Amino acid sequence: MSADNTASPAPGAHIRSLMRSLDRATLSTGMENEVGWPYGSLVMAAVDQDGSPLMLLSDLAEHTANLKADPRVCLLFDGTAGLAEPLTGARASVLGRIEKIDDERMAERYLRRHPSARMFAEFKDFNFYRVTVERAHIVAGFGKIHWVEAADILSERVPELEEAEAGIVAHMNEDHADANQLYASILLGRAGEGWEMTGCDPEGCDLRLSGEVARIDYDAPVRDADETRKALVALVKRARQSDAG
């Protein structure tokens, strides 16, 4: 969730925000031995800094056998949890082609999002995958229904920030745990103590506490570690002013 929901985002940005804010999705694949039948399964998901979905999948899973035969997949990101009228909430069906990856940075980004998955990542039958998004369909309430192409969904990759992310996250968790807590409790109104940062990207940062995740956006996009630091400081100032008021 963003800290500022006063303006309705463009459909592509809304899809990207939805993917960033959720830690799971429904993965649909075509059944390998049952042509024409779709197969849906729950997967724990993360996204790369540009919004491309990332997953850790077992070779023994039905969906993995399916995607090896046909890499076309659909991921349903459901943002309707907790709503009295779920059909008024946002959900996006993201279509693309999935491929196995061997990328340490992407793997670590996934594992920070899902720390309990580290033990599985060591098993030989588990591999990391990335989805190359082609288009998506978002339903965000009455009259807010759109097909959106990948160019309008994914954000620009920023290599400087990709390289700096792990260090920024470690620094925030080790030296500024109080700031992470302010983001979650004051700006996002989330309960619990001990929120940790799991990732940061050009548009905001991700937090986690046990099985809960949260998302907070910056006031403006950033492109490097220095701009990220300034954006995080600005959020702390806003939180303290809000708390004092």
PDB file of C-alpha atoms in Angstrom:
ATOM      1  CA  MET A   1       0.000   0.000   0.000  1.00  0.00           C
ATOM      2  CA  SER A   2       1.135   3.496  -0.714  1.00  0.00           C
ATOM      3  CA  ALA A   3       1.223   6.094   2.027  1.00  0.00           C
ATOM      4  CA  ASP A   4      -0.673   8.472  -0.283  1.00  0.00           C
ATOM      5  CA  ASN A   5      -3.859   7.211  -1.873  1.00  0.00           C
ATOM      6  CA  THR A   6      -5.387  10.585  -2.738  1.00  0.00           C
ATOM      7  CA  ALA A   7      -4.928  10.260  -6.490  1.00  0.00           C
ATOM      8  CA  SER A   8      -5.931   7.357  -8.695  1.00  0.00           C
ATOM      9  CA  PRO A   9      -2.848   5.962 -10.462  1.00  0.00           C
ATOM     10  CA  ALA A  10      -2.723   5.219 -14.169  1.00  0.00           C
ATOM     11  CA  PRO A  11      -3.749   1.599 -14.911  1.00  0.00           C
ATOM     12  CA  GLY A  12      -0.186   0.452 -15.609  1.00  0.00           C
ATOM     13  CA  ALA A  13       1.170   2.061 -12.448  1.00  0.00           C
ATOM     14  CA  HIS A  14      -1.738   0.583 -10.486  1.00  0.00           C
ATOM     15  CA  ILE A  15      -0.842  -2.915 -11.704  1.00  0.00           C
ATOM     16  CA  ARG A  16       2.803  -2.411 -10.808  1.00  0.00           C
ATOM     17  CA  SER A  17       1.863  -1.090  -7.370  1.00  0.00           C
ATOM     18  CA  LEU A  18      -0.420  -4.066  -6.786  1.00  0.00           C
ATOM     19  CA  MET A  19       2.332  -6.530  -7.702  1.00  0.00           C
ATOM     20  CA  ARG A  20       4.811  -4.748  -5.438  1.00  0.00           C
ATOM     21  CA  SER A  21       2.420  -4.730  -2.476  1.00  0.00           C
ATOM     22  CA  LEU A  22       1.522  -8.442  -2.477  1.00  0.00           C
ATOM     23  CA  ASP A  23       3.673 -11.436  -1.588  1.00  0.00           C
ATOM     24  CA  ARG A  24       1.610 -14.158  -3.264  1.00  0.00           C
ATOM     25  CA  ALA A  25      -0.333 -14.830  -6.433  1.00  0.00           C
ATOM     26  CA  THR A  26      -2.306 -17.504  -8.262  1.00  0.00           C
ATOM     27  CA  LEU A  27      -0.177 -19.011 -11.023  1.00  0.00           C
ATOM     28  CA  SER A  28      -2.080 -20.420 -13.991  1.00  0.00           C
ATOM     29  CA  THR A  29      -0.343 -22.776 -16.423  1.00  0.00           C
ATOM     30  CA  GLY A  30      -1.528 -25.069 -19.201  1.00  0.00           C
ATOM     31  CA  MET A  31      -1.595 -28.692 -18.066  1.00  0.00           C
ATOM     32  CA  GLU A  32       1.170 -30.641 -19.788  1.00  0.00           C
ATOM     33  CA  ASN A  33      -0.839 -33.833 -20.385  1.00  0.00           C
ATOM     34  CA  GLU A  34      -4.333 -32.330 -20.543  1.00  0.00           C
ATOM     35  CA  VAL A  35      -4.334 -30.008 -23.532  1.00  0.00           C
ATOM     36  CA  GLY A  36      -6.787 -27.171 -23.104  1.00  0.00           C
ATOM     37  CA  TRP A  37      -7.093 -27.418 -19.330  1.00  0.00           C
ATOM     38  CA  PRO A  38      -5.680 -24.594 -17.174  1.00  0.00           C
ATOM     39  CA  TYR A  39      -4.079 -25.360 -13.829  1.00  0.00           C
ATOM     40  CA  GLY A  40      -4.065 -22.821 -10.991  1.00  0.00           C
ATOM     41  CA  SER A  41      -1.773 -22.897  -7.964  1.00  0.00           C
ATOM     42  CA  LEU A  42      -0.765 -20.631  -5.113  1.00  0.00           C
ATOM     43  CA  VAL A  43       2.788 -19.291  -5.342  1.00  0.00           C
ATOM     44  CA  MET A  44       4.803 -16.970  -3.157  1.00  0.00           C
ATOM     45  CA  ALA A  45       5.905 -14.087  -5.356  1.00  0.00           C
ATOM     46  CA  ALA A  46       8.242 -11.130  -5.329  1.00  0.00           C
ATOM     47  CA  VAL A  47       9.003  -8.626  -8.053  1.00  0.00           C
ATOM     48  CA  ASP A  48      12.263  -7.276  -9.378  1.00  0.00           C
ATOM     49  CA  GLN A  49      12.915  -3.555  -9.167  1.00  0.00           C
ATOM     50  CA  ASP A  50      11.184  -2.963 -12.496  1.00  0.00           C
ATOM     51  CA  GLY A  51       8.114  -4.969 -11.445  1.00  0.00           C
ATOM     52  CA  SER A  52       8.892  -8.275 -13.196  1.00  0.00           C
ATOM     53  CA  PRO A  53       7.509 -11.165 -11.096  1.00  0.00           C
ATOM     54  CA  LEU A  54       9.990 -13.531  -9.428  1.00  0.00           C
ATOM     55  CA  MET A  55       9.294 -17.005  -8.024  1.00  0.00           C
ATOM     56  CA  LEU A  56      11.091 -19.965  -6.461  1.00  0.00           C
ATOM     57  CA  LEU A  57       9.583 -23.191  -7.805  1.00  0.00           C
ATOM     58  CA  SER A  58      10.178 -26.887  -7.261  1.00  0.00           C
ATOM     59  CA  ASP A  59      10.829 -29.192 -10.204  1.00  0.00           C
ATOM     60  CA  LEU A  60       8.408 -31.623  -8.550  1.00  0.00           C
ATOM     61  CA  ALA A  61       5.442 -29.238  -8.717  1.00  0.00           C
ATOM     62  CA  GLU A  62       2.708 -29.692 -11.308  1.00  0.00           C
ATOM     63  CA  HIS A  63       2.970 -26.078 -12.442  1.00  0.00           C
ATOM     64  CA  THR A  64       6.708 -26.463 -13.126  1.00  0.00           C
ATOM     65  CA  ALA A  65       6.134 -29.433 -15.414  1.00  0.00           C
ATOM     66  CA  ASN A  66       3.450 -27.418 -17.166  1.00  0.00           C
ATOM     67  CA  LEU A  67       5.538 -24.300 -17.703  1.00  0.00           C
ATOM     68  CA  LYS A  68       8.471 -26.324 -19.029  1.00  0.00           C
ATOM     69  CA  ALA A  69       6.157 -27.541 -21.791  1.00  0.00           C
ATOM     70  CA  ASP A  70       4.613 -24.112 -22.368  1.00  0.00           C
ATOM     71  CA  PRO A  71       6.229 -20.997 -20.814  1.00  0.00           C
ATOM     72  CA  ARG A  72       3.093 -18.882 -21.145  1.00  0.00           C
ATOM     73  CA  VAL A  73       1.670 -18.116 -17.715  1.00  0.00           C
ATOM     74  CA  CYS A  74      -0.841 -15.902 -15.987  1.00  0.00           C
ATOM     75  CA  LEU A  75      -0.405 -14.549 -12.453  1.00  0.00           C
ATOM     76  CA  LEU A  76      -3.448 -13.234 -10.595  1.00  0.00           C
ATOM     77  CA  PHE A  77      -2.489 -10.630  -8.010  1.00  0.00           C
ATOM     78  CA  ASP A  78      -5.497 -10.186  -5.710  1.00  0.00           C
ATOM     79  CA  GLY A  79      -5.658  -6.994  -3.682  1.00  0.00           C
ATOM     80  CA  THR A  80      -9.194  -7.514  -2.357  1.00  0.00           C
ATOM     81  CA  ALA A  81      -8.369  -9.155   0.995  1.00  0.00           C
ATOM     82  CA  GLY A  82     -10.277  -7.709   3.944  1.00  0.00           C
ATOM     83  CA  LEU A  83     -12.783  -5.741   1.873  1.00  0.00           C
ATOM     84  CA  ALA A  84     -16.461  -5.998   2.775  1.00  0.00           C
ATOM     85  CA  GLU A  85     -17.201  -5.928  -0.957  1.00  0.00           C
ATOM     86  CA  PRO A  86     -14.269  -7.727  -2.619  1.00  0.00           C
ATOM     87  CA  LEU A  87     -15.454  -6.939  -6.138  1.00  0.00           C
ATOM     88  CA  THR A  88     -14.794  -3.254  -5.485  1.00  0.00           C
ATOM     89  CA  GLY A  89     -11.089  -3.970  -4.897  1.00  0.00           C
ATOM     90  CA  ALA A  90      -8.217  -4.175  -7.351  1.00  0.00           C
ATOM     91  CA  ARG A  91      -6.958  -7.376  -8.945  1.00  0.00           C
ATOM     92  CA  ALA A  92      -4.711  -7.878 -11.933  1.00  0.00           C
ATOM     93  CA  SER A  93      -4.137 -10.824 -14.244  1.00  0.00           C
ATOM     94  CA  VAL A  94      -0.562 -10.532 -15.489  1.00  0.00           C
ATOM     95  CA  LEU A  95       0.333 -12.435 -18.655  1.00  0.00           C
ATOM     96  CA  GLY A  96       3.848 -13.283 -19.740  1.00  0.00           C
ATOM     97  CA  ARG A  97       6.445 -15.924 -20.421  1.00  0.00           C
ATOM     98  CA  ILE A  98       8.395 -17.525 -17.609  1.00  0.00           C
ATOM     99  CA  GLU A  99      12.029 -18.603 -17.647  1.00  0.00           C
ATOM    100  CA  LYS A 100      14.501 -20.083 -15.199  1.00  0.00           C
ATOM    101  CA  ILE A 101      17.140 -17.617 -14.025  1.00  0.00           C
ATOM    102  CA  ASP A 102      20.551 -17.839 -12.403  1.00  0.00           C
ATOM    103  CA  ASP A 103      20.909 -14.337 -11.016  1.00  0.00           C
ATOM    104  CA  GLU A 104      22.193 -13.816  -7.480  1.00  0.00           C
ATOM    105  CA  ARG A 105      20.789 -10.301  -7.140  1.00  0.00           C
ATOM    106  CA  MET A 106      17.265 -11.350  -8.137  1.00  0.00           C
ATOM    107  CA  ALA A 107      17.484 -14.443  -5.931  1.00  0.00           C
ATOM    108  CA  GLU A 108      18.482 -12.365  -2.919  1.00  0.00           C
ATOM    109  CA  ARG A 109      15.675  -9.905  -3.614  1.00  0.00           C
ATOM    110  CA  TYR A 110      13.198 -12.800  -3.546  1.00  0.00           C
ATOM    111  CA  LEU A 111      14.709 -14.301  -0.387  1.00  0.00           C
ATOM    112  CA  ARG A 112      14.608 -11.013   1.513  1.00  0.00           C
ATOM    113  CA  ARG A 113      10.900 -10.892   0.688  1.00  0.00           C
ATOM    114  CA  HIS A 114      10.464 -14.548   1.741  1.00  0.00           C
ATOM    115  CA  PRO A 115      13.172 -15.347   4.326  1.00  0.00           C
ATOM    116  CA  SER A 116      11.720 -18.778   5.144  1.00  0.00           C
ATOM    117  CA  ALA A 117      12.385 -19.835   1.539  1.00  0.00           C
ATOM    118  CA  ARG A 118      16.171 -19.820   2.065  1.00  0.00           C
ATOM    119  CA  MET A 119      16.184 -23.465   3.113  1.00  0.00           C
ATOM    120  CA  PHE A 120      14.341 -24.481  -0.053  1.00  0.00           C
ATOM    121  CA  ALA A 121      16.660 -22.426  -2.261  1.00  0.00           C
ATOM    122  CA  GLU A 122      19.468 -24.764  -1.232  1.00  0.00           C
ATOM    123  CA  PHE A 123      17.656 -27.837  -2.587  1.00  0.00           C
ATOM    124  CA  LYS A 124      18.747 -28.969  -6.047  1.00  0.00           C
ATOM    125  CA  ASP A 125      15.178 -29.373  -7.263  1.00  0.00           C
ATOM    126  CA  PHE A 126      14.272 -25.722  -6.559  1.00  0.00           C
ATOM    127  CA  ASN A 127      15.022 -22.964  -9.053  1.00  0.00           C
ATOM    128  CA  PHE A 128      14.320 -19.272  -9.414  1.00  0.00           C
ATOM    129  CA  TYR A 129      12.114 -18.013 -12.237  1.00  0.00           C
ATOM    130  CA  ARG A 130      11.319 -14.634 -13.731  1.00  0.00           C
ATOM    131  CA  VAL A 131       8.267 -13.679 -15.775  1.00  0.00           C
ATOM    132  CA  THR A 132       8.722 -11.428 -18.785  1.00  0.00           C
ATOM    133  CA  VAL A 133       5.504  -9.452 -18.663  1.00  0.00           C
ATOM    134  CA  GLU A 134       3.678  -8.969 -21.969  1.00  0.00           C
ATOM    135  CA  ARG A 135       0.361  -7.436 -20.881  1.00  0.00           C
ATOM    136  CA  ALA A 136      -2.093  -7.432 -18.013  1.00  0.00           C
ATOM    137  CA  HIS A 137      -5.775  -6.968 -17.264  1.00  0.00           C
ATOM    138  CA  ILE A 138      -6.763  -4.934 -14.227  1.00  0.00           C
ATOM    139  CA  VAL A 139     -10.154  -4.644 -12.591  1.00  0.00           C
ATOM    140  CA  ALA A 140     -10.108  -1.926  -9.938  1.00  0.00           C
ATOM    141  CA  GLY A 141     -13.805  -1.346  -9.330  1.00  0.00           C
ATOM    142  CA  PHE A 142     -16.802  -0.248 -11.383  1.00  0.00           C
ATOM    143  CA  GLY A 143     -15.710   1.195 -14.724  1.00  0.00           C
ATOM    144  CA  LYS A 144     -12.030   0.778 -13.911  1.00  0.00           C
ATOM    145  CA  ILE A 145     -11.228  -2.125 -16.224  1.00  0.00           C
ATOM    146  CA  HIS A 146      -8.258  -2.004 -18.577  1.00  0.00           C
ATOM    147  CA  TRP A 147      -5.914  -4.077 -20.709  1.00  0.00           C
ATOM    148  CA  VAL A 148      -2.411  -2.652 -20.331  1.00  0.00           C
ATOM    149  CA  GLU A 149       0.775  -3.404 -22.268  1.00  0.00           C
ATOM    150  CA  ALA A 150       4.101  -4.232 -20.611  1.00  0.00           C
ATOM    151  CA  ALA A 151       5.684  -0.883 -21.486  1.00  0.00           C
ATOM    152  CA  ASP A 152       3.093   0.854 -19.297  1.00  0.00           C
ATOM    153  CA  ILE A 153       3.353  -1.681 -16.460  1.00  0.00           C
ATOM    154  CA  LEU A 154       7.077  -2.060 -15.850  1.00  0.00           C
ATOM    155  CA  SER A 155       9.239   0.758 -14.572  1.00  0.00           C
ATOM    156  CA  GLU A 156      12.611   1.684 -16.012  1.00  0.00           C
ATOM    157  CA  ARG A 157      15.525  -0.367 -14.704  1.00  0.00           C
ATOM    158  CA  VAL A 158      18.031   1.665 -12.704  1.00  0.00           C
ATOM    159  CA  PRO A 159      21.347  -0.262 -12.517  1.00  0.00           C
ATOM    160  CA  GLU A 160      22.843   2.087  -9.893  1.00  0.00           C
ATOM    161  CA  LEU A 161      19.983   1.369  -7.519  1.00  0.00           C
ATOM    162  CA  GLU A 162      19.958  -2.360  -8.274  1.00  0.00           C
ATOM    163  CA  GLU A 163      23.602  -2.530  -7.206  1.00  0.00           C
ATOM    164  CA  ALA A 164      23.022  -0.447  -4.082  1.00  0.00           C
ATOM    165  CA  GLU A 165      19.809  -2.083  -2.872  1.00  0.00           C
ATOM    166  CA  ALA A 166      21.246  -4.851  -0.681  1.00  0.00           C
ATOM    167  CA  GLY A 167      23.481  -2.382   1.151  1.00  0.00           C
ATOM    168  CA  ILE A 168      20.654   0.107   1.666  1.00  0.00           C
ATOM    169  CA  VAL A 169      18.355  -2.566   3.083  1.00  0.00           C
ATOM    170  CA  ALA A 170      21.042  -3.943   5.415  1.00  0.00           C
ATOM    171  CA  HIS A 171      21.862  -0.428   6.640  1.00  0.00           C
ATOM    172  CA  MET A 172      18.215   0.383   7.350  1.00  0.00           C
ATOM    173  CA  ASN A 173      17.655  -2.852   9.269  1.00  0.00           C
ATOM    174  CA  GLU A 174      20.896  -2.700  11.241  1.00  0.00           C
ATOM    175  CA  ASP A 175      21.120   1.038  11.975  1.00  0.00           C
ATOM    176  CA  HIS A 176      17.661   2.514  11.445  1.00  0.00           C
ATOM    177  CA  ALA A 177      15.159  -0.035  12.697  1.00  0.00           C
ATOM    178  CA  ASP A 178      13.280   2.846  14.329  1.00  0.00           C
ATOM    179  CA  ALA A 179      12.700   4.408  10.910  1.00  0.00           C
ATOM    180  CA  ASN A 180      11.273   1.157   9.531  1.00  0.00           C
ATOM    181  CA  GLN A 181       8.915   1.037  12.495  1.00  0.00           C
ATOM    182  CA  LEU A 182       7.798   4.631  11.907  1.00  0.00           C
ATOM    183  CA  TYR A 183       7.039   3.867   8.264  1.00  0.00           C
ATOM    184  CA  ALA A 184       4.873   0.903   9.213  1.00  0.00           C
ATOM    185  CA  SER A 185       3.134   2.112  12.358  1.00  0.00           C
ATOM    186  CA  ILE A 186       2.697   5.847  11.716  1.00  0.00           C
ATOM    187  CA  LEU A 187       2.550   6.248   7.938  1.00  0.00           C
ATOM    188  CA  LEU A 188       0.823   2.961   7.116  1.00  0.00           C
ATOM    189  CA  GLY A 189      -1.073   2.352  10.347  1.00  0.00           C
ATOM    190  CA  ARG A 190       0.174  -1.206  10.678  1.00  0.00           C
ATOM    191  CA  ALA A 191       0.290  -3.015  14.011  1.00  0.00           C
ATOM    192  CA  GLY A 192       3.207  -4.852  15.576  1.00  0.00           C
ATOM    193  CA  GLU A 193       6.796  -4.122  16.497  1.00  0.00           C
ATOM    194  CA  GLY A 194       9.908  -5.137  14.605  1.00  0.00           C
ATOM    195  CA  TRP A 195       9.122  -4.289  10.994  1.00  0.00           C
ATOM    196  CA  GLU A 196      12.099  -4.789   8.689  1.00  0.00           C
ATOM    197  CA  MET A 197      12.858  -3.521   5.221  1.00  0.00           C
ATOM    198  CA  THR A 198      13.104  -6.234   2.555  1.00  0.00           C
ATOM    199  CA  GLY A 199      13.666  -4.186  -0.575  1.00  0.00           C
ATOM    200  CA  CYS A 200      13.776  -0.774  -2.173  1.00  0.00           C
ATOM    201  CA  ASP A 201      13.242   0.300  -5.757  1.00  0.00           C
ATOM    202  CA  PRO A 202      12.879   3.575  -7.676  1.00  0.00           C
ATOM    203  CA  GLU A 203       9.354   4.142  -6.359  1.00  0.00           C
ATOM    204  CA  GLY A 204       9.403   3.014  -2.739  1.00  0.00           C
ATOM    205  CA  CYS A 205      10.356   0.343  -0.240  1.00  0.00           C
ATOM    206  CA  ASP A 206       8.946  -2.933   1.077  1.00  0.00           C
ATOM    207  CA  LEU A 207       8.551  -3.977   4.709  1.00  0.00           C
ATOM    208  CA  ARG A 208       7.863  -7.262   6.461  1.00  0.00           C
ATOM    209  CA  LEU A 209       6.899  -8.437   9.945  1.00  0.00           C
ATOM    210  CA  SER A 210       6.463 -12.181  10.372  1.00  0.00           C
ATOM    211  CA  GLY A 211       3.834 -13.141   7.770  1.00  0.00           C
ATOM    212  CA  GLU A 212       2.731  -9.589   6.960  1.00  0.00           C
ATOM    213  CA  VAL A 213       4.086  -7.334   4.241  1.00  0.00           C
ATOM    214  CA  ALA A 214       3.651  -3.607   3.652  1.00  0.00           C
ATOM    215  CA  ARG A 215       4.584  -1.126   0.971  1.00  0.00           C
ATOM    216  CA  ILE A 216       5.326   2.593   1.170  1.00  0.00           C
ATOM    217  CA  ASP A 217       5.989   4.863  -1.803  1.00  0.00           C
ATOM    218  CA  TYR A 218       8.339   7.838  -1.958  1.00  0.00           C
ATOM    219  CA  ASP A 219       7.182  11.331  -2.773  1.00  0.00           C
ATOM    220  CA  ALA A 220       9.049  11.101  -6.096  1.00  0.00           C
ATOM    221  CA  PRO A 221      11.049   8.399  -7.939  1.00  0.00           C
ATOM    222  CA  VAL A 222      14.736   7.947  -7.083  1.00  0.00           C
ATOM    223  CA  ARG A 223      17.697   6.802  -9.165  1.00  0.00           C
ATOM    224  CA  ASP A 224      20.566   6.055  -6.792  1.00  0.00           C
ATOM    225  CA  ALA A 225      21.557   5.478  -3.169  1.00  0.00           C
ATOM    226  CA  ASP A 226      21.823   9.183  -2.319  1.00  0.00           C
ATOM    227  CA  GLU A 227      18.364   9.989  -3.648  1.00  0.00           C
ATOM    228  CA  THR A 228      17.022   6.944  -1.796  1.00  0.00           C
ATOM    229  CA  ARG A 229      18.550   8.187   1.455  1.00  0.00           C
ATOM    230  CA  LYS A 230      16.910  11.585   1.001  1.00  0.00           C
ATOM    231  CA  ALA A 231      13.558   9.965   0.230  1.00  0.00           C
ATOM    232  CA  LEU A 232      13.758   7.762   3.341  1.00  0.00           C
ATOM    233  CA  VAL A 233      14.707  10.731   5.519  1.00  0.00           C
ATOM    234  CA  ALA A 234      11.741  12.666   4.133  1.00  0.00           C
ATOM    235  CA  LEU A 235       9.426   9.812   5.126  1.00  0.00           C
ATOM    236  CA  VAL A 236      10.853   9.779   8.653  1.00  0.00           C
ATOM    237  CA  LYS A 237      10.268  13.527   8.974  1.00  0.00           C
ATOM    238  CA  ARG A 238       6.702  13.123   7.773  1.00  0.00           C
ATOM    239  CA  ALA A 239       6.093  10.295  10.238  1.00  0.00           C
ATOM    240  CA  ARG A 240       7.476  12.273  13.187  1.00  0.00           C
ATOM    241  CA  GLN A 241       5.439  15.340  12.280  1.00  0.00           C
ATOM    242  CA  SER A 242       2.329  13.200  11.990  1.00  0.00           C
ATOM    243  CA  ASP A 243       3.033  11.496  15.311  1.00  0.00           C
ATOM    244  CA  ALA A 244       3.660  14.825  17.030  1.00  0.00           C
ATOM    245  CA  GLY A 245       0.475  16.279  15.626  1.00  0.00           C
TER     246      GLY A 245
END
